[in-house]
Coordinates of C-alpha atoms and ligand atoms in Angstrom, one line a residue:
M1 CA -51.9 -0.5 5.2
N2 CA -50.4 -4.0 5.8
T3 CA -50.1 -6.5 3.0
Q4 CA -52.6 -9.0 4.3
I5 CA -55.5 -6.4 4.2
G6 CA -54.2 -5.4 0.7
D7 CA -54.7 -9.1 -0.3
V8 CA -58.1 -9.3 1.2
L9 CA -59.3 -6.2 -0.8
G10 CA -57.5 -7.3 -4.0
V11 CA -59.6 -10.6 -4.0
G12 CA -62.7 -9.4 -2.2
L13 CA -63.5 -6.4 -4.3
P14 CA -63.5 -8.1 -7.7
L15 CA -65.3 -11.0 -6.1
A16 CA -68.2 -8.8 -4.8
T17 CA -68.4 -6.9 -8.1
V18 CA -68.6 -10.1 -10.1
A19 CA -71.2 -11.7 -7.7
L20 CA -73.4 -8.5 -7.9
L21 CA -73.3 -8.5 -11.7
A22 CA -74.1 -12.2 -11.9
L23 CA -77.0 -11.8 -9.4
V24 CA -78.5 -8.8 -11.3
S25 CA -78.4 -10.7 -14.7
M26 CA -79.7 -13.8 -13.2
V27 CA -82.7 -12.3 -11.8
Q28 CA -83.3 -9.9 -14.6
L29 CA -82.8 -12.4 -17.4
E30 CA -83.6 -15.8 -15.9
L31 CA -85.5 -16.0 -12.7
G32 CA -87.7 -12.8 -13.3
P33 CA -89.1 -14.0 -16.7
F34 CA -89.5 -17.5 -15.4
A35 CA -91.5 -16.3 -12.4
R36 CA -93.3 -13.8 -14.5
L37 CA -92.3 -11.0 -12.2
A38 CA -93.0 -7.2 -12.9
A39 CA -90.0 -4.8 -12.6
P40 CA -90.6 -4.0 -8.8
G41 CA -90.8 -7.7 -8.1
K42 CA -87.4 -8.3 -10.0
W43 CA -85.6 -5.7 -7.9
L44 CA -87.1 -7.1 -4.7
L45 CA -85.7 -10.6 -5.5
T46 CA -82.4 -9.1 -6.4
G47 CA -82.2 -7.2 -3.1
A48 CA -83.1 -10.4 -1.2
F49 CA -80.4 -12.3 -2.9
G50 CA -78.0 -9.3 -2.7
M51 CA -78.1 -9.3 1.1
G52 CA -75.4 -11.8 1.3
V53 CA -73.0 -9.9 -1.0
L54 CA -73.8 -6.6 1.0
A55 CA -72.9 -8.5 4.3
F56 CA -69.6 -9.6 2.7
C57 CA -68.8 -5.9 1.7
F58 CA -69.7 -4.7 5.2
K59 CA -67.3 -7.3 6.8
M60 CA -64.6 -6.1 4.5
T61 CA -65.1 -2.5 5.4
V62 CA -64.9 -3.4 9.2
A63 CA -61.7 -5.4 8.6
L64 CA -60.1 -2.4 6.7
L65 CA -61.1 0.1 9.5
I66 CA -59.6 -2.2 12.2
A67 CA -56.5 -2.8 10.2
T68 CA -55.8 0.9 9.5
A69 CA -57.0 2.3 12.8
P70 CA -54.2 3.2 15.5
E71 CA -53.3 0.3 17.6
R72 CA -54.2 2.4 20.7
L73 CA -58.0 2.3 19.7
V74 CA -58.0 -1.3 18.7
A75 CA -56.1 -3.0 21.5
P76 CA -58.8 -2.8 24.2
L77 CA -61.2 -4.5 21.7
A78 CA -58.9 -7.6 21.4
A79 CA -59.3 -10.5 23.8
T80 CA -55.7 -11.5 23.9
P81 CA -52.8 -8.9 23.7
L82 CA -51.7 -8.2 20.3
R83 CA -48.0 -8.7 21.1
P84 CA -46.7 -11.5 23.2
A85 CA -45.2 -10.4 26.4
P86 CA -41.4 -10.6 26.2
L87 CA -39.9 -13.8 27.6
F88 CA -37.0 -14.1 29.8
A89 CA -33.5 -13.9 28.2
A90 CA -31.0 -16.5 28.3
P91 CA -28.8 -16.3 31.4
R92 CA -25.7 -15.6 29.4
A93 CA -25.4 -13.9 26.1
V94 CA -26.1 -16.4 23.4
A95 CA -24.5 -14.5 20.6
G96 CA -22.0 -16.9 19.0
P97 CA -19.6 -15.9 16.4
S98 CA -21.2 -13.2 14.3
G99 CA -20.5 -12.7 10.6
P100 CA -21.0 -14.5 7.3
V101 CA -22.1 -18.1 7.8
R102 CA -19.7 -20.5 6.2
P103 CA -20.6 -23.7 4.3
A104 CA -21.1 -26.5 6.8
R105 CA -17.9 -28.3 5.6
H106 CA -14.7 -26.2 6.0
A107 CA -12.1 -26.5 3.2
W108 CA -8.7 -27.0 4.6
A109 CA -5.8 -25.5 2.5
A110 CA -2.0 -25.4 2.7
L111 CA -0.2 -22.0 2.8
P112 CA 1.0 -20.8 -0.6
D113 CA 4.8 -20.6 -1.0
V114 CA 4.7 -17.0 -2.3
A115 CA 3.0 -14.1 -0.7
P116 CA 1.1 -11.8 -3.0
A117 CA 2.7 -8.4 -3.7
P118 CA 1.1 -5.0 -4.8
P119 CA 1.9 -4.0 -8.5
H120 CA 3.9 -1.0 -7.5
N121 CA 6.2 -3.1 -5.3
P122 CA 7.3 -6.4 -6.8
T123 CA 9.2 -8.7 -4.7
T124 CA 12.5 -8.4 -6.5
P125 CA 15.7 -9.9 -5.2
A126 CA 17.4 -6.3 -4.9
R127 CA 14.5 -5.0 -2.9
V128 CA 14.6 -8.1 -0.8
A129 CA 18.2 -7.8 -0.1
L130 CA 17.9 -4.1 0.8
G131 CA 14.8 -4.7 3.0
E132 CA 16.6 -7.4 5.0
R133 CA 19.5 -5.0 5.8
L134 CA 17.1 -2.2 6.7
F135 CA 15.3 -4.6 9.1
Q136 CA 18.5 -5.0 11.0
E137 CA 19.4 -1.4 10.8
T138 CA 19.8 0.3 14.2
R139 CA 20.4 3.7 12.6
L140 CA 16.7 3.8 12.0
S141 CA 16.2 4.3 15.8
G142 CA 16.6 7.6 17.6
D143 CA 19.6 6.6 19.8
G144 CA 20.9 3.9 17.4
T145 CA 20.1 1.0 19.8
L146 CA 17.2 -0.6 18.2
S147 CA 16.1 -2.3 14.8
C148 CA 13.0 -4.0 13.6
A149 CA 14.8 -7.2 14.5
S150 CA 15.2 -6.1 18.2
C151 CA 11.5 -6.8 18.8
H152 CA 10.9 -9.1 15.8
D153 CA 13.7 -11.7 16.4
L154 CA 13.1 -13.8 13.3
H155 CA 14.8 -17.0 14.4
G156 CA 15.2 -17.3 18.1
K157 CA 11.7 -16.0 19.0
A158 CA 9.9 -16.9 15.7
G159 CA 9.5 -13.3 14.7
G160 CA 8.3 -11.9 18.0
D161 CA 10.1 -10.9 21.2
G162 CA 8.7 -13.4 23.8
R163 CA 7.6 -10.6 26.1
A164 CA 4.1 -9.7 27.3
T165 CA 4.4 -6.2 25.7
A166 CA 7.1 -4.6 23.7
R167 CA 10.1 -2.8 25.2
G168 CA 11.2 0.1 22.9
I169 CA 13.7 2.8 23.0
A170 CA 15.3 3.7 26.4
G171 CA 13.5 0.7 28.0
K172 CA 10.1 2.2 27.4
V173 CA 7.3 -0.4 27.8
G174 CA 4.5 -0.3 25.3
P175 CA 0.8 -1.4 25.9
R176 CA 0.7 -4.1 23.1
N177 CA 2.2 -7.6 22.6
T178 CA 4.6 -7.9 19.6
P179 CA 3.0 -10.0 16.8
T180 CA 5.3 -12.2 14.7
V181 CA 6.2 -10.8 11.2
W182 CA 6.4 -14.4 9.9
N183 CA 3.4 -14.6 7.5
A184 CA 2.4 -11.0 8.1
A185 CA 2.4 -10.7 4.4
F186 CA -0.7 -12.7 4.0
Q187 CA -2.8 -10.4 6.4
S188 CA -5.1 -8.0 4.8
V189 CA -4.8 -5.4 7.8
L190 CA -2.0 -5.2 10.3
F191 CA -1.6 -4.3 14.0
W192 CA -3.9 -5.7 16.7
D193 CA -6.5 -3.1 15.9
G194 CA -6.0 -3.5 12.1
R195 CA -5.2 0.2 11.5
A196 CA -2.5 -0.5 8.7
R197 CA -3.7 -1.7 5.4
S198 CA -0.4 -2.8 3.9
L199 CA 3.2 -3.8 4.9
E200 CA 4.3 -0.5 3.3
E201 CA 2.0 1.6 5.4
Q202 CA 2.9 -0.5 8.6
A203 CA 6.7 -0.3 8.2
T204 CA 6.8 3.6 8.7
G205 CA 4.9 3.3 12.1
P206 CA 7.5 1.9 14.5
I207 CA 10.4 4.0 13.1
L208 CA 8.7 7.3 14.2
N209 CA 6.8 5.8 17.2
P210 CA 8.3 7.6 20.3
I211 CA 8.1 4.5 22.4
E212 CA 9.3 2.1 19.7
M213 CA 12.3 3.3 17.6
G214 CA 11.7 7.1 18.3
L215 CA 13.2 8.7 15.2
P216 CA 12.3 12.3 15.2
S217 CA 11.3 12.6 11.4
P218 CA 11.3 10.8 8.0
A219 CA 14.0 13.3 6.9
E220 CA 16.4 12.1 9.6
A221 CA 16.1 8.5 8.3
E222 CA 16.8 9.7 4.8
R223 CA 19.8 11.8 6.0
R224 CA 21.3 9.0 8.0
L225 CA 21.2 6.4 5.3
G226 CA 22.1 8.8 2.5
A227 CA 25.4 9.4 4.2
D228 CA 26.3 5.7 3.5
S229 CA 27.5 5.1 0.0
G230 CA 26.7 1.3 0.3
Y231 CA 23.0 2.2 0.9
R232 CA 23.0 4.6 -2.1
A233 CA 24.2 1.7 -4.3
A234 CA 21.6 -0.7 -2.8
F235 CA 18.8 1.8 -3.4
A236 CA 20.0 2.3 -7.0
A237 CA 20.0 -1.4 -7.5
A238 CA 16.5 -1.8 -6.0
F239 CA 14.7 1.3 -7.4
G240 CA 16.8 2.4 -10.4
D241 CA 18.2 5.5 -8.9
E242 CA 20.0 6.6 -5.7
A243 CA 17.3 8.6 -4.1
I244 CA 16.7 7.4 -0.6
T245 CA 13.2 8.3 0.5
F246 CA 11.2 7.3 3.5
E247 CA 8.6 5.7 1.2
R248 CA 11.3 3.6 -0.5
I249 CA 12.8 2.5 2.9
A250 CA 9.2 1.2 3.8
M251 CA 8.8 -0.4 0.4
A252 CA 12.1 -2.4 0.6
I253 CA 11.3 -3.5 4.3
A254 CA 7.9 -4.7 3.0
A255 CA 9.4 -6.7 0.0
F256 CA 11.7 -8.5 2.5
E257 CA 8.8 -9.2 4.8
R258 CA 7.0 -10.8 1.9
T259 CA 9.6 -13.6 1.8
L260 CA 8.9 -14.3 5.5
V261 CA 6.5 -17.2 4.9
T262 CA 6.2 -20.7 6.4
P263 CA 4.4 -23.2 4.3
D264 CA 6.6 -25.8 6.0
A265 CA 4.3 -26.9 8.8
P266 CA 3.1 -30.6 9.6
Y267 CA -0.4 -29.3 8.8
D268 CA 0.7 -28.2 5.3
R269 CA 2.3 -31.5 4.7
F270 CA -0.8 -33.3 5.9
V271 CA -3.1 -31.2 3.6
R272 CA -0.8 -31.7 0.7
G273 CA -1.2 -35.5 1.1
D274 CA 1.1 -36.8 3.9
A275 CA -1.5 -38.7 6.0
S276 CA 1.0 -39.5 8.7
A277 CA 2.0 -35.8 9.3
L278 CA -0.6 -35.4 12.0
S279 CA -0.8 -37.5 15.2
P280 CA -4.2 -38.9 16.3
A281 CA -4.6 -36.2 19.0
Q282 CA -3.8 -33.5 16.4
L283 CA -6.5 -34.9 14.1
R284 CA -9.1 -34.9 17.0
G285 CA -8.0 -31.2 17.6
M286 CA -8.4 -30.4 13.9
A287 CA -11.9 -31.9 13.9
L288 CA -12.8 -30.0 17.1
F289 CA -11.3 -26.6 15.6
E290 CA -13.8 -27.0 12.8
A291 CA -16.9 -28.4 14.7
L292 CA -16.7 -25.8 17.6
G293 CA -16.5 -23.0 15.2
C294 CA -12.9 -21.7 15.6
V295 CA -12.8 -21.7 11.7
T296 CA -15.5 -19.0 11.7
C297 CA -12.8 -16.5 12.5
H298 CA -9.5 -18.2 12.1
A299 CA -10.3 -19.2 8.5
G300 CA -8.2 -20.3 5.4
P301 CA -4.6 -21.3 5.1
A302 CA -3.4 -18.4 7.3
F303 CA -6.0 -19.3 10.1
S304 CA -7.3 -15.7 10.1
D305 CA -10.4 -13.9 8.7
A306 CA -8.1 -10.9 8.3
S307 CA -6.1 -12.7 5.6
L308 CA -5.8 -11.8 1.9
L309 CA -6.4 -15.5 1.3
V310 CA -10.1 -15.5 2.4
E311 CA -13.1 -13.1 2.2
G312 CA -14.0 -12.5 5.8
M313 CA -14.6 -10.1 8.6
P314 CA -11.1 -8.8 9.7
L315 CA -12.1 -7.4 13.0
R316 CA -14.1 -9.0 15.7
F317 CA -15.2 -8.1 19.2
F318 CA -13.1 -9.6 21.9
P319 CA -14.2 -10.9 24.4
A320 CA -17.4 -11.4 22.4
N321 CA -19.3 -13.0 25.6
P322 CA -18.9 -12.2 29.1
T323 CA -16.3 -14.6 30.7
P324 CA -14.6 -14.9 34.1
Y325 CA -11.3 -14.4 32.1
E326 CA -12.0 -10.8 31.1
K327 CA -11.2 -9.6 34.6
K328 CA -8.5 -12.1 35.3
Y329 CA -6.5 -11.1 32.1
R330 CA -7.8 -7.5 31.8
L331 CA -9.3 -8.1 28.3
L332 CA -11.6 -5.2 28.3
T333 CA -10.3 -2.1 26.7
E334 CA -8.2 0.2 28.9
G335 CA -9.7 3.3 30.5
T336 CA -12.8 3.6 32.6
A337 CA -15.4 2.4 29.9
G338 CA -14.1 -1.1 30.0
E339 CA -15.6 -1.9 26.7
R340 CA -15.3 -4.9 24.4
G341 CA -12.6 -3.9 21.8
A342 CA -12.8 -4.8 18.2
W343 CA -9.6 -6.5 17.3
R344 CA -8.0 -8.0 14.3
V345 CA -8.3 -11.7 14.0
P346 CA -4.6 -12.9 14.2
S347 CA -3.1 -15.6 12.2
L348 CA -2.5 -18.9 14.3
R349 CA 0.5 -19.9 12.1
N350 CA 3.5 -20.6 14.4
V351 CA 1.2 -19.7 17.5
A352 CA 2.8 -22.4 19.6
L353 CA 6.2 -20.5 19.3
T354 CA 4.9 -16.9 19.7
G355 CA 3.5 -16.6 23.2
P356 CA 2.5 -14.7 25.3
Y357 CA -0.9 -14.2 23.8
F358 CA -3.5 -11.6 23.1
H359 CA -3.2 -8.0 22.3
N360 CA -2.0 -7.3 25.9
G361 CA 0.2 -10.4 26.2
A362 CA -1.7 -11.4 29.4
V363 CA -1.8 -15.2 28.8
D364 CA 1.4 -17.1 28.9
D365 CA 0.1 -20.6 28.2
L366 CA -1.4 -21.7 24.9
A367 CA -3.9 -24.1 26.6
E368 CA -5.1 -21.1 28.6
A369 CA -5.4 -19.0 25.4
V370 CA -7.7 -21.7 24.0
R371 CA -9.9 -21.7 27.1
V372 CA -10.3 -18.0 26.8
M373 CA -11.2 -18.2 23.2
A374 CA -13.6 -21.0 23.8
T375 CA -15.5 -19.1 26.5
A376 CA -15.2 -15.6 25.2
Q377 CA -15.7 -16.2 21.5
L378 CA -17.8 -19.3 21.3
N379 CA -19.7 -19.1 24.7
L380 CA -18.6 -22.7 25.4
A381 CA -18.7 -23.9 29.1
L382 CA -15.5 -25.4 30.6
D383 CA -16.4 -28.6 32.7
T384 CA -18.9 -26.8 34.5
A385 CA -22.7 -27.3 34.4
P386 CA -23.7 -25.8 31.0
A387 CA -26.0 -22.8 31.1
R388 CA -29.5 -23.4 29.7
G389 CA -31.9 -20.6 28.5
S390 CA -34.4 -19.5 25.9
Y391 CA -35.1 -16.6 23.8
W392 CA -38.1 -15.4 21.7
L393 CA -37.8 -14.4 18.1
S394 CA -40.8 -12.0 18.0
E395 CA -40.9 -11.6 14.2
Q396 CA -41.0 -15.4 13.5
H397 CA -43.1 -16.1 16.7
E398 CA -40.5 -18.8 17.6
L399 CA -39.3 -19.9 21.1
H400 CA -35.6 -21.2 20.9
R401 CA -34.0 -23.2 23.6
T402 CA -30.2 -22.8 24.2
E403 CA -27.7 -25.1 25.9
Q404 CA -24.1 -24.3 26.2
R405 CA -21.7 -26.9 24.7
T406 CA -19.0 -27.9 27.0
L407 CA -15.2 -28.2 26.3
T408 CA -13.3 -30.8 28.3
E409 CA -9.7 -30.5 29.3
R410 CA -9.0 -33.3 26.9
D411 CA -10.6 -31.2 24.0
V412 CA -8.5 -28.3 25.1
A413 CA -5.2 -30.5 24.9
D414 CA -6.2 -31.9 21.5
I415 CA -6.8 -28.3 20.1
V416 CA -3.3 -27.3 21.5
A417 CA -1.8 -30.4 19.8
F418 CA -3.4 -29.3 16.5
L419 CA -2.1 -25.7 16.9
R420 CA 1.3 -27.1 17.3
A421 CA 0.9 -28.6 13.9
L422 CA 0.8 -25.1 12.5
S423 CA 4.4 -24.5 13.7
S424 CA 7.0 -24.2 10.8
D425 CA 9.5 -27.1 11.0
R426 CA 12.4 -24.6 10.5
L427 CA 11.2 -21.9 13.0
A428 CA 10.5 -24.7 15.6
A429 CA 14.0 -26.1 15.2
R430 CA 15.6 -22.7 15.4
A431 CA 13.5 -21.6 18.5
G432 CA 14.4 -24.9 20.2
K433 CA 10.9 -26.1 20.5
Ligands
HEC501 C1 9.9 -1.8 20.3 C2 9.5 -3.0 19.7 C3 9.3 -3.0 18.1 C4 10.1 -2.5 17.2 C5 11.5 -2.0 17.3 C6 9.4 -2.8 15.9 N1 8.2 -3.4 16.2 FE1 6.9 -4.1 14.8 N2 5.5 -4.3 16.2 C7 5.8 -4.1 17.6 C8 4.5 -4.1 18.3 C9 4.2 -4.0 19.8 C10 3.4 -4.4 17.2 C11 2.0 -4.3 17.6 C12 1.6 -2.9 17.7 C13 0.1 -2.7 17.6 O1 -0.7 -3.5 17.3 O2 -0.3 -1.6 18.0 C14 4.1 -4.5 16.1 C15 3.6 -4.8 14.8 C16 4.3 -5.1 13.7 C17 3.7 -5.6 12.4 C18 2.2 -6.0 12.2 C19 2.2 -7.6 12.4 C20 0.8 -7.9 12.4 O3 0.5 -9.1 12.2 O4 -0.2 -7.1 12.5 C21 4.7 -5.7 11.5 C22 4.6 -6.2 10.1 C23 5.9 -5.1 12.2 N3 5.7 -4.8 13.5 C24 7.0 -4.9 11.5 C25 8.1 -4.0 12.1 C26 9.1 -3.5 11.3 C27 9.3 -3.5 9.8 C28 9.9 -2.7 12.2 C29 11.0 -1.9 11.9 C30 10.8 -0.8 10.9 C31 9.3 -3.0 13.5 N4 8.2 -3.8 13.4 C32 9.9 -2.5 14.6 C33 7.0 -4.0 18.2 C34 8.1 -3.5 17.6
HEC502 C1 -15.5 -14.7 16.9 C2 -14.3 -14.8 16.2 C3 -13.3 -15.9 17.0 C4 -13.5 -17.2 17.2 C5 -14.8 -18.1 17.0 C6 -12.3 -17.7 17.7 N1 -11.3 -16.7 17.7 FE1 -9.3 -16.9 18.3 N2 -9.1 -15.0 18.2 C7 -10.1 -14.0 17.8 C8 -9.5 -12.7 18.0 C9 -10.3 -11.3 17.5 C10 -8.3 -12.7 18.6 C11 -7.3 -11.7 19.1 C12 -7.8 -11.2 20.4 C13 -6.9 -10.1 21.0 O1 -7.1 -8.9 20.6 O2 -6.2 -10.3 21.9 C14 -8.1 -14.2 18.6 C15 -6.9 -14.7 19.3 C16 -6.6 -16.1 19.4 C17 -5.4 -16.7 19.9 C18 -4.2 -15.9 20.3 C19 -3.3 -15.6 19.3 C20 -2.1 -14.7 19.6 O3 -1.2 -14.8 18.8 O4 -2.1 -14.1 20.7 C21 -5.4 -18.1 19.9 C22 -4.5 -19.1 20.3 C23 -6.8 -18.3 19.3 N3 -7.5 -17.1 19.1 C24 -7.4 -19.6 19.1 C25 -8.7 -19.9 18.9 C26 -9.4 -21.2 19.0 C27 -8.6 -22.3 19.3 C28 -10.6 -21.1 18.7 C29 -11.8 -22.1 18.9 C30 -11.9 -22.6 20.2 C31 -10.9 -19.5 18.5 N4 -9.7 -18.9 18.6 C32 -12.1 -19.0 18.1 C33 -11.2 -14.3 17.2 C34 -11.9 -15.5 17.3

């Protein structure tokens, strides 16, 4: 039974009962004696007055029957269809960024100077020093040619490799672009698909990955480093005893990575109070970044919903809306299905220094990456006629109209200018940009 009928019965039944009682007592005690009626006369009068109440009860019964009968039986009786016919859908998907709705005003914040560390792996100087050494250690690769730093060039390439996709051991080319390790310590999940939950967990991956560093086993890493007395002393200093385990190798590397933070961008200086740190174009770009909704996913001081600094949704569909770019840059997942993949929202810190862009490194130019995002993630139109459409919310019985917002080339340039303000001064100087 639906709730409306429940309401009708809840009010109707007591009302009818009270009306009947009032009627009977009125006729028996007041009207009957007044008109000097005998018993049969009184009941006749009660019946005459009672017809109204009876009719009311009959109507309620009919309403109850219709409400509880199967729709199949009732539909032919109704003059208009019970459900409105579906209206046409919008020409393009209207789904905008999905996920928790943020307050209308976005709170801008600078990056903290220190990255948070888990209780079991404090960022001590001894662990950081050991981790830095391990980060450059080529003995951690199968043929002794590669270290973490081979693909994560901390200074020349701002923590990436500048290639579309990574080149591993014996020149093997991988499927994914190398993300920067700078500020990775602020991310809640790592890798393009978010499959690692901590830097400790992440660090063991590439060492054993056959197309990255290609070491046959954890025991091989422990054996190679154990043969070096310098390493035995460094592990003792960092962990209290000489035991060299694969787990400790990962812990030391993670401790070092937690020192790779860049709170020294023009954006940080601006947010901390230096009003002249951003140019007028960068300020316009910053306003657009908020107004268009980039902040929905690239939130907080790390500009990522997959950051420890915000509570957000780490993974998002990309491309979320159909765009001409998905073919051009092969953005749908590999294989025959061609699905929209769910990807970790990357941090945009130092993004101007870390091209090519996206999980497959298919886009070289930052302005083009912004155009892809605007169309794919926010369903914006680029200088073309904006698409119009409407959609019907059947629950609310509301018809909504949609019109795409457009992004001009000037807007794109301003957003790029703002993204450049997220580059660390130190890294930009070293990368020569
Ligand atoms: C052959 C090149 C290569 C080498 C060597 C390499 N990496 Fe990577 N690194 C990558 C690629 C490619 C990814 C992204 C892989 C993916 O998402 O599936 C990655 C991802 C990462 C990430 C995640 C960053 C993020 O934002 O999600 C970290 C951290 C990282 N590597 C650290 C290391 C460490 C530590 C080492 C050495 C133990 C290392 N890498 C060795 C290519 C490399
Ligand atoms: C609905 C969520 C969402 C919105 C909104 C969004 N992005 Fe993204 N952004 C992502 C995801 C997910 C990726 C990673 C895509 C991939 O796997 O290649 C990404 C990647 C990027 C990259 C490439 C980063 C790199 O290192 O390769 C840039 C630049 C970027 N976004 C800028 C923007 C800008 C500017 C806006 C606003 C116009 C925006 N994004 C809006 C989710 C979003």
